[in-house]
Coordinates of C-alpha atoms and ligand atoms in Angstrom, one line a residue:
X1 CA 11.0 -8.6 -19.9
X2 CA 13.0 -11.6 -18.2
X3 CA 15.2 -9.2 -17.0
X4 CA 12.2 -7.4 -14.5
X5 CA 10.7 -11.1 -13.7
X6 CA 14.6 -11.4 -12.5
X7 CA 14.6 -8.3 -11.0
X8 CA 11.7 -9.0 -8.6
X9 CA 12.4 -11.9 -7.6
X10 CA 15.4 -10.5 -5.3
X11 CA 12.6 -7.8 -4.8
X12 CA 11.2 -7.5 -1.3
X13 CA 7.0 -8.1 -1.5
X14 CA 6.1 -4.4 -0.9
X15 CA 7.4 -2.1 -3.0
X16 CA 7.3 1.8 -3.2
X17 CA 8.8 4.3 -6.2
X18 CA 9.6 7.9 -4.7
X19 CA 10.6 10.7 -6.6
X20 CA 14.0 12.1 -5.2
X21 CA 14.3 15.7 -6.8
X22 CA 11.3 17.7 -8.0
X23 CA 9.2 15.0 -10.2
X24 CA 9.0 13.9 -13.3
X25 CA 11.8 11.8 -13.2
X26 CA 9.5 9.2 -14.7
X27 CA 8.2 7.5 -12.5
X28 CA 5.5 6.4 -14.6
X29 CA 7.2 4.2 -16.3
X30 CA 9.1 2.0 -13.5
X31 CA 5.2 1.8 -12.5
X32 CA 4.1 0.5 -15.4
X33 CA 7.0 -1.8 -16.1
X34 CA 6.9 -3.6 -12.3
X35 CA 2.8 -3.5 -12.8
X36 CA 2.3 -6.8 -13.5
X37 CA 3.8 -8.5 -11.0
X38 CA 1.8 -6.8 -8.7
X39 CA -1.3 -6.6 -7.6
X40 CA -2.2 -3.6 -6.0
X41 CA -0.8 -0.3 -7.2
X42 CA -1.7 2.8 -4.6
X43 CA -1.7 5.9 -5.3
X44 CA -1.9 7.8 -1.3
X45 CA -1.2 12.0 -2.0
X46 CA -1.6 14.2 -4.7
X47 CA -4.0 14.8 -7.0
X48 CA -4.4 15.4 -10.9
X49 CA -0.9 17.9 -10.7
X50 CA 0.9 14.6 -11.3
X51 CA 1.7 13.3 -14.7
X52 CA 2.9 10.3 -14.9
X53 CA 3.9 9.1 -18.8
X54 CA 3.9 5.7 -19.5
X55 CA 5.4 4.6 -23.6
X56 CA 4.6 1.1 -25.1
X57 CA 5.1 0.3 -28.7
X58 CA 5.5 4.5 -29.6
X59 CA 1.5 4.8 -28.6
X60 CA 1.7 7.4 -25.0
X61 CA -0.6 7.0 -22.0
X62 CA -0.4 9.4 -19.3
X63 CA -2.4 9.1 -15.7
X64 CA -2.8 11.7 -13.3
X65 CA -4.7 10.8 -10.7
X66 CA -5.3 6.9 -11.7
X67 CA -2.5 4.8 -10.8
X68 CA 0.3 3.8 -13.6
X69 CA -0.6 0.3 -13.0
X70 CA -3.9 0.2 -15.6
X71 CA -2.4 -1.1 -18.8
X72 CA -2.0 -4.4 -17.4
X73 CA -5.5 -6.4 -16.9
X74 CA -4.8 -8.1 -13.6
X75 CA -3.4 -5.8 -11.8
X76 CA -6.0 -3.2 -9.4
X77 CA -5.5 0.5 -8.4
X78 CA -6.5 2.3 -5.4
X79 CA -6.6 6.0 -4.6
X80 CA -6.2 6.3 -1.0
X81 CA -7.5 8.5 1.4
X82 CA -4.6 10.8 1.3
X83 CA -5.3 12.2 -2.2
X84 CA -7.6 15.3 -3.3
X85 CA -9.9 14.0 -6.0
X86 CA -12.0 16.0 -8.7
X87 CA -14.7 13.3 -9.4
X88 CA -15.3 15.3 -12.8
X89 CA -12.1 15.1 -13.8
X90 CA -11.8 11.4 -13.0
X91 CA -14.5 10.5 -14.9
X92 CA -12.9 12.0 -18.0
X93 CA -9.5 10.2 -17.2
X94 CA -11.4 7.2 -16.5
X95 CA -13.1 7.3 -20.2
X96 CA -9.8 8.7 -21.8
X97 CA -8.1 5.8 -21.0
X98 CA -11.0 3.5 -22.0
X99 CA -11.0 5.5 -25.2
X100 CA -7.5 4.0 -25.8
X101 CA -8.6 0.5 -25.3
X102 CA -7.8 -0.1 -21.9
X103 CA -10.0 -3.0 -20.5
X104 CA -12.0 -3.5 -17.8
X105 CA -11.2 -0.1 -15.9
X106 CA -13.7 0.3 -13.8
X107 CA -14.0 -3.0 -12.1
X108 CA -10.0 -2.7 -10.7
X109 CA -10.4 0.6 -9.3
X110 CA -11.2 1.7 -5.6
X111 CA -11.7 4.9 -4.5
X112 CA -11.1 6.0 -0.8
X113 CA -14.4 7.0 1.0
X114 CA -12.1 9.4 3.3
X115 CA -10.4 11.2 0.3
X116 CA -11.0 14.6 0.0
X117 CA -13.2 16.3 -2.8
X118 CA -11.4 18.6 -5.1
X119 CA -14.2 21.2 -6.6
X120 CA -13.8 23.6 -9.9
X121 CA -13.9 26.1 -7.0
X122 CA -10.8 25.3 -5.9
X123 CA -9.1 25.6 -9.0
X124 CA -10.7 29.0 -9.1
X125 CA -9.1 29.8 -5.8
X126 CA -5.6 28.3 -6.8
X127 CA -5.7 30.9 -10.1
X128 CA -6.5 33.8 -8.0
X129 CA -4.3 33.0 -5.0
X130 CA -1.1 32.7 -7.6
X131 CA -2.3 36.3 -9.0
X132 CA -2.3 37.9 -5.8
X133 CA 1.0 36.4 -5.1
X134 CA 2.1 38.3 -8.2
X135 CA 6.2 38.0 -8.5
X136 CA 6.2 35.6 -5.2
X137 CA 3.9 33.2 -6.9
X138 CA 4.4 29.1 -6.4
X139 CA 4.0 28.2 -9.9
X140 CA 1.0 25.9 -9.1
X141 CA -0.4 23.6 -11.5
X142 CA -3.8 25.3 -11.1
X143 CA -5.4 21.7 -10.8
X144 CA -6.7 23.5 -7.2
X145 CA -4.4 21.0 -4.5
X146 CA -3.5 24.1 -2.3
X147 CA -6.9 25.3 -1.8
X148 CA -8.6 21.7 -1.5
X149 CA -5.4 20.3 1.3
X150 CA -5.7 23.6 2.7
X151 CA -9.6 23.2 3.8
X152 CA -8.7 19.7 5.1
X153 CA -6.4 20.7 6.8
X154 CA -8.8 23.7 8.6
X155 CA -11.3 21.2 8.7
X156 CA -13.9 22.2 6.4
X157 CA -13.8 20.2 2.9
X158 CA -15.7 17.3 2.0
X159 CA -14.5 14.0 1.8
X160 CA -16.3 11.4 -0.6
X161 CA -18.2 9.5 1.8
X162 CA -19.9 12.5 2.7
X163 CA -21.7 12.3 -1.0
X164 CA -23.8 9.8 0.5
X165 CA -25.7 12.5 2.1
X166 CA -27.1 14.4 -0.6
X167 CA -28.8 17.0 1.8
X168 CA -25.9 17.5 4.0
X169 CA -23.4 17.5 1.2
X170 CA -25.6 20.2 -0.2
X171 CA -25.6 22.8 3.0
X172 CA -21.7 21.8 3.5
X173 CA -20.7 22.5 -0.3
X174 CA -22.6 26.1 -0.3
X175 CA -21.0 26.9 3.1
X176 CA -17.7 25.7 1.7
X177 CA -18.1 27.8 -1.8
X178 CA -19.7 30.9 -0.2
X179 CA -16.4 30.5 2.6
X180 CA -14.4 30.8 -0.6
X181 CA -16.2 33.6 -2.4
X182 CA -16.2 36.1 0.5
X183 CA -12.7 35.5 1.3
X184 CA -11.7 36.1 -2.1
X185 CA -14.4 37.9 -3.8
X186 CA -14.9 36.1 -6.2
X187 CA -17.9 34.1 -7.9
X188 CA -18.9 30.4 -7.8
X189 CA -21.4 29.0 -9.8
X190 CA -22.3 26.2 -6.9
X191 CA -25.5 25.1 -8.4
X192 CA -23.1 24.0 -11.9
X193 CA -20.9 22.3 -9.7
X194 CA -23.4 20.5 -7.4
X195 CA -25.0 19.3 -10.6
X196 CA -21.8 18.2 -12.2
X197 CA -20.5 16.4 -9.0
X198 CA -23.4 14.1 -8.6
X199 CA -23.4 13.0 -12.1
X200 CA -19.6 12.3 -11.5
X201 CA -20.6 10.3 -8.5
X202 CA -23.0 8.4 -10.2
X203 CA -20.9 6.9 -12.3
X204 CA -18.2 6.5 -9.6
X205 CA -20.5 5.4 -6.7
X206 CA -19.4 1.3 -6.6
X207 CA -16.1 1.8 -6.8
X208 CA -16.4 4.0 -3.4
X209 CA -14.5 1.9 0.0
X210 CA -13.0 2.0 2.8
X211 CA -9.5 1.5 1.1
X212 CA -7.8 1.0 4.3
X213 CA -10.0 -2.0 5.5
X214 CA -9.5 -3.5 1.8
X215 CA -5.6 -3.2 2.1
X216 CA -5.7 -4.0 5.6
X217 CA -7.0 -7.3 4.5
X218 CA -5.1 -7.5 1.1
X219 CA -1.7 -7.8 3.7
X220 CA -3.1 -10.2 5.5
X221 CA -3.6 -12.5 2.7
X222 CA -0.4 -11.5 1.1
X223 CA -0.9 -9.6 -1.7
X224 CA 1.8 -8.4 -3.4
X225 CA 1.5 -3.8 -2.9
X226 CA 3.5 -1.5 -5.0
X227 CA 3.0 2.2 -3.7
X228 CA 3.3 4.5 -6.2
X229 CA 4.4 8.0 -5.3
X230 CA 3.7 11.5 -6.9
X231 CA 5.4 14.6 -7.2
X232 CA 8.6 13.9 -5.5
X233 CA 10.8 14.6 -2.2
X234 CA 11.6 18.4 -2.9
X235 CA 8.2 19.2 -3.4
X236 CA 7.0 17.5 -0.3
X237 CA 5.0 20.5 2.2
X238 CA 7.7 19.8 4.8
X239 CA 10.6 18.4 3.4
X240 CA 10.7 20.0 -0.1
X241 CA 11.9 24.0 -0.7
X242 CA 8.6 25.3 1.4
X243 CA 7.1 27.0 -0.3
X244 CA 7.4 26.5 -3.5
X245 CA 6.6 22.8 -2.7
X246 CA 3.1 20.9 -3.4
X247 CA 0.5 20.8 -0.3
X248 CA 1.2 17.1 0.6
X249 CA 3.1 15.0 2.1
X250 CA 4.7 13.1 -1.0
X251 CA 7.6 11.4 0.8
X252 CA 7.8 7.9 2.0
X253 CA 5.7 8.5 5.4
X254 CA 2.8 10.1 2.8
X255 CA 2.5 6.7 2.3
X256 CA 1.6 5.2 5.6
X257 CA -0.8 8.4 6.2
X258 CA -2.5 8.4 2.5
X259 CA -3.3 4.9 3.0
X260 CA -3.9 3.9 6.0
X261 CA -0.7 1.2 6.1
X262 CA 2.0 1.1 8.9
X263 CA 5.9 2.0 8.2
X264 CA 6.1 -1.7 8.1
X265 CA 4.3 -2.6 5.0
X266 CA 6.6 -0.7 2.7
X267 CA 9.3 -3.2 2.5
X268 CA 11.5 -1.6 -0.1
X269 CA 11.7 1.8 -1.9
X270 CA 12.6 2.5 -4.8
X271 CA 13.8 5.9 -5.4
X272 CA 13.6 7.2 -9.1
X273 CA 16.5 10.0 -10.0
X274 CA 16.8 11.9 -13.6
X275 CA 20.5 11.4 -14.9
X276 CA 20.3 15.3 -14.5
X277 CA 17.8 17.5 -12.9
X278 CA 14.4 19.7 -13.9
X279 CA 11.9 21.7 -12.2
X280 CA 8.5 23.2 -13.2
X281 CA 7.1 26.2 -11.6
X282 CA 9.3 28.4 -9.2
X283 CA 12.0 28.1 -6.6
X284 CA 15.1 27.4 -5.9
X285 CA 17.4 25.4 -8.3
X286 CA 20.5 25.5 -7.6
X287 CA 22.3 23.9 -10.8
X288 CA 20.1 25.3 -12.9
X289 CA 21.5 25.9 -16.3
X290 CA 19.8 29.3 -18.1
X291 CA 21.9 28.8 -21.0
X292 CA 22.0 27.1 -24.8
X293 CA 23.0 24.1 -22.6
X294 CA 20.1 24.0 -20.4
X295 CA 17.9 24.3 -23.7
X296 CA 19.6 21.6 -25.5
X297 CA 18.7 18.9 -22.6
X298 CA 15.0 20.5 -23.0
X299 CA 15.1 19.6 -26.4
X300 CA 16.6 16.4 -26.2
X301 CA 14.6 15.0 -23.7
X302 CA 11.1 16.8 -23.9
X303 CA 11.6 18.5 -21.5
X304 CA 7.7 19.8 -21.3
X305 CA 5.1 19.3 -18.6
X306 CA 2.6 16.2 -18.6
X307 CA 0.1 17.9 -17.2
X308 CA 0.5 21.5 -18.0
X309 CA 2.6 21.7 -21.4
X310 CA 5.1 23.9 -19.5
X311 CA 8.7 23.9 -20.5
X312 CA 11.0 22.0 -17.3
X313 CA 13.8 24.3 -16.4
X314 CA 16.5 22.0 -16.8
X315 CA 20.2 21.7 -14.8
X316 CA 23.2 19.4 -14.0
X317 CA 22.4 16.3 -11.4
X318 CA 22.4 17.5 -8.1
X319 CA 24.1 14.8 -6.0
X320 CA 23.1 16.8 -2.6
X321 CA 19.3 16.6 -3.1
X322 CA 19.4 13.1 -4.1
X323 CA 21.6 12.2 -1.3
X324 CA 19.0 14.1 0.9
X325 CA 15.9 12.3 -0.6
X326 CA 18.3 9.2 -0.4
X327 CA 18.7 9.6 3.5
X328 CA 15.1 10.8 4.7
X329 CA 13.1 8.6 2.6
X330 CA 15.4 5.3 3.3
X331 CA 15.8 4.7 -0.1
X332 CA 17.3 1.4 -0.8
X333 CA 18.4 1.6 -4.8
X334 CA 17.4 4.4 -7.2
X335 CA 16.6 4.0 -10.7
X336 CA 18.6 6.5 -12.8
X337 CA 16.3 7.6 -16.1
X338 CA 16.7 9.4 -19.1
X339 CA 20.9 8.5 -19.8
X340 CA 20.1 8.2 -23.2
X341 CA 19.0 12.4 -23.1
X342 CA 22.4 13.3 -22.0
X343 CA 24.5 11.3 -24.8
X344 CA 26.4 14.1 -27.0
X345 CA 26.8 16.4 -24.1
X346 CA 30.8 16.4 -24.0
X347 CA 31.4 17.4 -20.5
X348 CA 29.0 16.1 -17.6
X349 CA 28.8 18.7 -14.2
X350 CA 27.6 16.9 -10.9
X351 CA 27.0 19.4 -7.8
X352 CA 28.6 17.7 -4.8
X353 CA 28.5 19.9 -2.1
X354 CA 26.6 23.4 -1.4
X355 CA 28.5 25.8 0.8
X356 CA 27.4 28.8 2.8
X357 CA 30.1 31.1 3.7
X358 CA 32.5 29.0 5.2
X359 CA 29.5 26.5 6.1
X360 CA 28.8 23.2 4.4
X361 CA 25.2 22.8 3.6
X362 CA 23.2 19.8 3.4
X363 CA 19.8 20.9 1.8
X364 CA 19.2 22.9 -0.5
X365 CA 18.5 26.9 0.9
X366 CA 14.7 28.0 1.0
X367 CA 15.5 31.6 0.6
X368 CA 16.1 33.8 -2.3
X369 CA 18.7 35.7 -0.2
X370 CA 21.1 31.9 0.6
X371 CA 20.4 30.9 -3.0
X372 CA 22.0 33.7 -4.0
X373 CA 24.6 33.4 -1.4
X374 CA 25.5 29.8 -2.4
X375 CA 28.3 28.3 -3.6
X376 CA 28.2 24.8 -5.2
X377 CA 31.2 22.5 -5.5
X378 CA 30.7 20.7 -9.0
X379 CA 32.8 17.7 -10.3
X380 CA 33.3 17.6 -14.1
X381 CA 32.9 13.9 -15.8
X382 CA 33.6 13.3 -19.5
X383 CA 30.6 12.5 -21.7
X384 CA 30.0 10.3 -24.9
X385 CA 28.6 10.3 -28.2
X386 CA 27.5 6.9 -28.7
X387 CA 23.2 6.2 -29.0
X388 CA 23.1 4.0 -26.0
X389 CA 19.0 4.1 -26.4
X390 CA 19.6 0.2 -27.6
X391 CA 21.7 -0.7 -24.5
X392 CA 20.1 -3.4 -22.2
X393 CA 23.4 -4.6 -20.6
X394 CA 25.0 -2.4 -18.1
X395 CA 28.5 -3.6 -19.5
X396 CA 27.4 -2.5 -23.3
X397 CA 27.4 1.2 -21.9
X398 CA 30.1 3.3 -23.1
X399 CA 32.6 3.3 -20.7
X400 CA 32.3 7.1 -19.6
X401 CA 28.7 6.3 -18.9
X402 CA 29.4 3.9 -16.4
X403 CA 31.7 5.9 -15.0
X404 CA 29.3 9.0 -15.0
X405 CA 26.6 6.4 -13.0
X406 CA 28.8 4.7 -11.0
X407 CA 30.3 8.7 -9.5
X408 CA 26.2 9.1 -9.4
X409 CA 26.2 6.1 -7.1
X410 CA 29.2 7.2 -4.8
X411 CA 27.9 11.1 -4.4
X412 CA 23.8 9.9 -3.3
X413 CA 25.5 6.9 -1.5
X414 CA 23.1 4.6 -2.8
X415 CA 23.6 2.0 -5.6
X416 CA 21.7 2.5 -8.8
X417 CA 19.6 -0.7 -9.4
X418 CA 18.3 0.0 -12.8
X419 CA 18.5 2.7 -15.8
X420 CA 16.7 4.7 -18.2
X421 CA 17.6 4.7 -22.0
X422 CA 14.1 5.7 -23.7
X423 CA 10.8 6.6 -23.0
X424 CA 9.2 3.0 -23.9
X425 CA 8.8 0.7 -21.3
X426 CA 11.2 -2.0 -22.0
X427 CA 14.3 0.7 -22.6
X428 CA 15.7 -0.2 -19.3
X429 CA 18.8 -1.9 -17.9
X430 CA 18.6 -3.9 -14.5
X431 CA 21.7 -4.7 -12.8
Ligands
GDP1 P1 6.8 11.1 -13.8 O1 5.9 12.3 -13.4 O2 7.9 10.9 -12.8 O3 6.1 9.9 -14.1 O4 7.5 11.6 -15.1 P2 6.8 12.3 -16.4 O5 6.0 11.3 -17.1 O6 6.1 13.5 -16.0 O7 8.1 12.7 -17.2 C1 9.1 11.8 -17.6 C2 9.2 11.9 -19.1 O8 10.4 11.2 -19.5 C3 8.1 11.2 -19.8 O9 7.8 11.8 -21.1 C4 8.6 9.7 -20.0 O10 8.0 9.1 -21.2 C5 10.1 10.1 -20.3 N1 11.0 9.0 -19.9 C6 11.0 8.3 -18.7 N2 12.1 7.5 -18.6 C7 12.9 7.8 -19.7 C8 14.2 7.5 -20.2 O11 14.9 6.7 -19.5 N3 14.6 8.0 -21.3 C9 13.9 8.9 -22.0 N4 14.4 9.5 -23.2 N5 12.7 9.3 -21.6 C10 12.2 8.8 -20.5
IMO2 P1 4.7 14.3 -10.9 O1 3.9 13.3 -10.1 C1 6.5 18.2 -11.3 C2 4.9 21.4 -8.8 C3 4.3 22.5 -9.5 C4 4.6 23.7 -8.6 C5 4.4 23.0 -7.2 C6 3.1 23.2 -6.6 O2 4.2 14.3 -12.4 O3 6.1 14.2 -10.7 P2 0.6 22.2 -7.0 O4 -0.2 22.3 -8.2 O5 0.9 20.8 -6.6 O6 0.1 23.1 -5.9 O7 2.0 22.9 -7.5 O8 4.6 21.6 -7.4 N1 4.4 20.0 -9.1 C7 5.0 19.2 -9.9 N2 6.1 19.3 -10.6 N3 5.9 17.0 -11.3 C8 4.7 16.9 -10.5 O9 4.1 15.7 -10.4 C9 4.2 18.0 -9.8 N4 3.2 18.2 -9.0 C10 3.3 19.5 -8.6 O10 4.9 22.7 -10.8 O11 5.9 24.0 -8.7
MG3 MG1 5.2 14.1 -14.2

């Protein structure tokens, strides 16, 4: 891995990795592969809807709430205050991972005392919210993150530290569930969930902190902070395709809020792009491909959900929303992932500009009725056939390739720093 250690060392101290179109763009893996030379990794929005796949040696990890950063020994993880966290459903990720061999977990994680609980209720509420949304529904990963931001943000969830009053918790959990249960008429089991919470938090309970103070102090002493994002810039609740977006805000100033940090502590972002473009759940999608094509990059590149199994809808790369994630997030480089799905596909589309009517657009439409109305300007590049899945020099690419990520570079107007050419951890090339 001299190439990384390289790599970092022209690398500003404070790193974060953003997702520029609408997740899983892999993420996970620059995580893991910067890990150790870092020695925080934060996690500061989102919940267990991410999936973040991580490949060493053919053997497959993937986190969802725990930050990507676990597999190396040194390195700690905190979940900041700006995530929504099922303390159940930790625990079980928590042991998971343990299960696989992973070291000394427990002692490198901190949890924020000012997250917000996530309860089984709110999963319930997420199900039946979709169902009553019937043909308009978001798609949701029915992990519950609507219904738990959306009592925060009306001021009535729990956050962890409040598990330190047992009594209180108690009357404010009833008042939350039976909230939930007359709105929606439906049933909670409160005493099941009580119970299971508190056995959660007993095995949780030390790693509970006032994550802010710790990083707070971490700066100071100049530790070395990689931010690790979730979900991605057109899913963000005001930025993305509201509102078939998530319920958080998962661009770069997510970070300063879900952690407690100022803008000035993220020193660099990194901002992580597919070589072409997927989507799970509804909304708009503008290259979309719903054709043999579209399922032949499925295929190719596994195109199925890390945390729900779902099959992505897949599509050409969209240089508009990456320019647009490019330009509100102040990305400084991108990392372009998964070239290797695209080799054998003999002509390459890239959208470069929407137009509505005789209007250029720069974001992509929220409504059904401009989707329908737009018109997308593509630009046609010629493929290759050659495996490039070996390739660790950007010179060694086939020369259509370079072309294809150097016309990538041009239309986000951003220079691609590094690129994907396999799942496993050490198929990348750094330039
Ligand atoms: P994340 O949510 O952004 O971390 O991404 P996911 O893990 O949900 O999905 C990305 C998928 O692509 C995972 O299965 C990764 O193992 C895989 N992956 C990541 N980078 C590459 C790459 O460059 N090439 C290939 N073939 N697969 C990749
Ligand atoms: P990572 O971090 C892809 C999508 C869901 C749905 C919408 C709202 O792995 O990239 P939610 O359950 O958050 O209320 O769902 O957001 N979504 C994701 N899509 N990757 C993710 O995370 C996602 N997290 C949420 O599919 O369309
Ligand atoms: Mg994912």
């Amino acid at each position: 891995m001299a190439k990384i250690t390289d790599f970092l060392s022209g690398c500003s101290k404070n790193l974060a990795i953003l997702g520029t179109q609408w997740g899983d763009e892999g993420k996970g893996k620059l995580i893991d592969a910067f890990s150790n030379h870092f020695e925080l990794v934060c996690r500061s929005t989102g919940g267990a809807n991410a999936g973040h796949t991580i490949v060493v040696d053919d053997k497959k990890y993937v986190f969802h709430l725990m930050p990507s950063c676990l597999l190396h020994p040194n390195t700690e993880a905190i979940i900041g205050n700006g995530t929504v966290i099922n303390l159940t459903d930790l625990v079980t990720e928590v042991e998971k991972l343990e299960a696989t061999g992973i070291k000394n977990i427990q002692s490198r994680i901190k949890i924020s005392l000012h997250a917000h609980l996530l309860f089984e209720y709110h999963k319930q509420v997420d199900a039946e919210l979709e169902n009553r949304k019937g043909d308009n529904k978001i798609g949701t990963t029915c992990r519950g993150i609507g219904p738990c931001y959306g009592d925060k943000i009306n001021r009535m969830g729990l956050r962890v530290e409040d598990l330190l009053d047992e009594e209180n918790f108690r009357e404010r959990i009833i008042a939350n569930a039976q909230f939930h249960e007359k709105n929606l008429d439906i049933t909670i089991d409160i005493e099941k969930e009580i119970e299971s919470v508190m056995i959660a938090k007993e095995k949780l309970k030390e790693l509970f902190c006032d994550t802010r103070l710790y990083l707070s102090q971490a700066r100071k002493e100049g530790r070395k902070i990689l931010y690790e994002g979730a979900q991605a810039h057109h899913l963000d609740i005001d930025h993305g395709t509201y509102p078939y977006v998530t319920s958080s805000n998962v661009s770069a100033g997510g970070i300063c809020t879900g952690l407690g940090v100022p803008p000035k502590a993220i020193e660099e972002i990194i901002g992580i792009a597919k070589a072409y473009t997927t989507r799970v759940g509804e909304g708009p999608f503008p290259t979309e491909l719903e054709d043999e094509l579209g399922d032949q990059i499925r295929a190719q590149g596994h195109e199925y959900g890390a945390t729900t199994g779902r099959p992505r809808r897949c599509g050409w790369f969209d240089a508009v929303v990456v320019r647009n994630a490019v330009e509100f997030n102040g990305i400084d480089s991108l990392n372009l992932t998964k070239l290797d799905v695209l080799t054998g596909v003999t002509e390459l589309k890239i959208a470069t500009e929407y137009w509505l009517d005789d209007t250029r657009i720069y974001n992509v439409p929220t409504t059904q009725k401009a989707n329908d109305k737009l018109s997308i300007k593509y630009e046609t590049l010629p493929g290759w056939a050659e495996d490039i899945s070996n390739v660790r020099d950007f010179s060694e690419l086939p020369l259509n390739a370079q072309k294809y990520v150097t016309r990538i570079e041009e239309l986000s107007g951003c220079p691609v720093s590094s690129i994907g050419v396999g799942a496993d951890r050490q198929a990348l090339i750094f330039r």
